[in-house]
Amino acid sequence: MKFYRVTADFDMSANSDLEVKEFLNLDNALCEAAYQVNEFINCIPYSGELDEEDTDWEASEHEIFRFYGVSISGEDFVTVRVSEVTFEDMNWGVKNE
């Protein structure tokens, strides 16, 4: 069974936070990723300005979506990823009663 994991890792000057959510539908996962990116932009100082040089939207071959954001002050960072995950239940002689 495939599902999609959204990971948002915030490294903020005020505090750090890690959010992990999983979805069966890719569109829902991408909506959650967009929400997390917007949350970061709304939380950083200077009206949400990003450092254009260090901010990156490039996904690796193992990711569907990736956003690495850096505030213009350089103090606040976030990485938001969407990756496809496969769940396999081996069912090794386990009886469900």
PDB file of N, CA, C and O in Angstrom, residues 15-16 21-22 25 29 36 42-43 46 61 64 72 83 92 95:
ATOM      1  N   ASN A  15      11.896  28.956  18.247  1.00  0.00           N
ATOM      2  CA  ASN A  15      11.738  27.560  18.648  1.00  0.00           C
ATOM      3  C   ASN A  15      11.812  26.673  17.415  1.00  0.00           C
ATOM      4  O   ASN A  15      11.776  27.150  16.301  1.00  0.00           O
ATOM      5  N   SER A  16      11.914  25.376  17.635  1.00  0.00           N
ATOM      6  CA  SER A  16      11.954  24.420  16.527  1.00  0.00           C
ATOM      7  C   SER A  16      10.723  23.535  16.601  1.00  0.00           C
ATOM      8  O   SER A  16      10.167  23.319  17.677  1.00  0.00           O
ATOM      9  N   LYS A  21       2.904  14.294   8.764  1.00  0.00           N
ATOM     10  CA  LYS A  21       1.532  13.856   8.503  1.00  0.00           C
ATOM     11  C   LYS A  21       1.557  12.921   7.307  1.00  0.00           C
ATOM     12  O   LYS A  21       2.401  13.069   6.414  1.00  0.00           O
ATOM     13  N   GLU A  22       0.628  11.973   7.297  1.00  0.00           N
ATOM     14  CA  GLU A  22       0.580  11.006   6.216  1.00  0.00           C
ATOM     15  C   GLU A  22      -0.807  11.000   5.580  1.00  0.00           C
ATOM     16  O   GLU A  22      -1.809  11.145   6.270  1.00  0.00           O
ATOM     17  N   ASN A  25      -3.887  10.194  -0.286  1.00  0.00           N
ATOM     18  CA  ASN A  25      -4.099  10.924  -1.534  1.00  0.00           C
ATOM     19  C   ASN A  25      -2.973  11.936  -1.730  1.00  0.00           C
ATOM     20  O   ASN A  25      -2.702  12.755  -0.850  1.00  0.00           O
ATOM     21  N   ALA A  29      -1.702  15.541   0.284  1.00  0.00           N
ATOM     22  CA  ALA A  29      -0.336  15.717   0.800  1.00  0.00           C
ATOM     23  C   ALA A  29       0.277  16.999   0.260  1.00  0.00           C
ATOM     24  O   ALA A  29       0.926  17.753   1.001  1.00  0.00           O
ATOM     25  N   GLN A  36       2.150  24.206   4.945  1.00  0.00           N
ATOM     26  CA  GLN A  36       3.330  24.314   5.804  1.00  0.00           C
ATOM     27  C   GLN A  36       4.294  25.379   5.283  1.00  0.00           C
ATOM     28  O   GLN A  36       4.892  26.114   6.071  1.00  0.00           O
ATOM     29  N   ASN A  42       4.587  33.050   6.788  1.00  0.00           N
ATOM     30  CA  ASN A  42       3.816  33.939   7.663  1.00  0.00           C
ATOM     31  C   ASN A  42       4.471  34.132   9.029  1.00  0.00           C
ATOM     32  O   ASN A  42       4.188  35.110   9.713  1.00  0.00           O
ATOM     33  N   CYS A  43       5.338  33.203   9.435  1.00  0.00           N
ATOM     34  CA  CYS A  43       5.958  33.278  10.772  1.00  0.00           C
ATOM     35  C   CYS A  43       7.292  34.012  10.794  1.00  0.00           C
ATOM     36  O   CYS A  43       7.733  34.448  11.851  1.00  0.00           O
ATOM     37  N   TYR A  46      10.200  40.310   8.900  1.00  0.00           N
ATOM     38  CA  TYR A  46      10.359  41.109   7.679  1.00  0.00           C
ATOM     39  C   TYR A  46       9.303  40.766   6.637  1.00  0.00           C
ATOM     40  O   TYR A  46       9.591  40.585   5.460  1.00  0.00           O
ATOM     41  N   GLU A  61      15.432  12.844  -6.313  1.00  0.00           N
ATOM     42  CA  GLU A  61      14.771  11.751  -7.019  1.00  0.00           C
ATOM     43  C   GLU A  61      13.852  10.934  -6.106  1.00  0.00           C
ATOM     44  O   GLU A  61      12.979  10.229  -6.581  1.00  0.00           O
ATOM     45  N   ILE A  64       8.723  13.885  -3.968  1.00  0.00           N
ATOM     46  CA  ILE A  64       7.756  14.428  -4.917  1.00  0.00           C
ATOM     47  C   ILE A  64       7.787  15.950  -4.873  1.00  0.00           C
ATOM     48  O   ILE A  64       7.661  16.624  -5.882  1.00  0.00           O
ATOM     49  N   ILE A  72      15.159  36.070   5.177  1.00  0.00           N
ATOM     50  CA  ILE A  72      16.117  37.072   4.709  1.00  0.00           C
ATOM     51  C   ILE A  72      17.160  37.387   5.786  1.00  0.00           C
ATOM     52  O   ILE A  72      18.303  37.711   5.479  1.00  0.00           O
ATOM     53  N   SER A  83       7.065  12.802   0.314  1.00  0.00           N
ATOM     54  CA  SER A  83       7.688  11.601  -0.235  1.00  0.00           C
ATOM     55  C   SER A  83       6.669  10.467  -0.270  1.00  0.00           C
ATOM     56  O   SER A  83       5.738  10.423   0.533  1.00  0.00           O
ATOM     57  N   TRP A  92       3.408 -12.401   9.046  1.00  0.00           N
ATOM     58  CA  TRP A  92       4.191 -13.605   9.290  1.00  0.00           C
ATOM     59  C   TRP A  92       3.535 -14.499  10.333  1.00  0.00           C
ATOM     60  O   TRP A  92       3.976 -14.595  11.461  1.00  0.00           O
ATOM     61  N   LYS A  95      -1.990 -14.128  13.948  1.00  0.00           N
ATOM     62  CA  LYS A  95      -3.430 -14.362  13.879  1.00  0.00           C
ATOM     63  C   LYS A  95      -4.162 -13.164  14.457  1.00  0.00           C
ATOM     64  O   LYS A  95      -3.847 -12.706  15.553  1.00  0.00           O
TER      65      LYS A  95
END
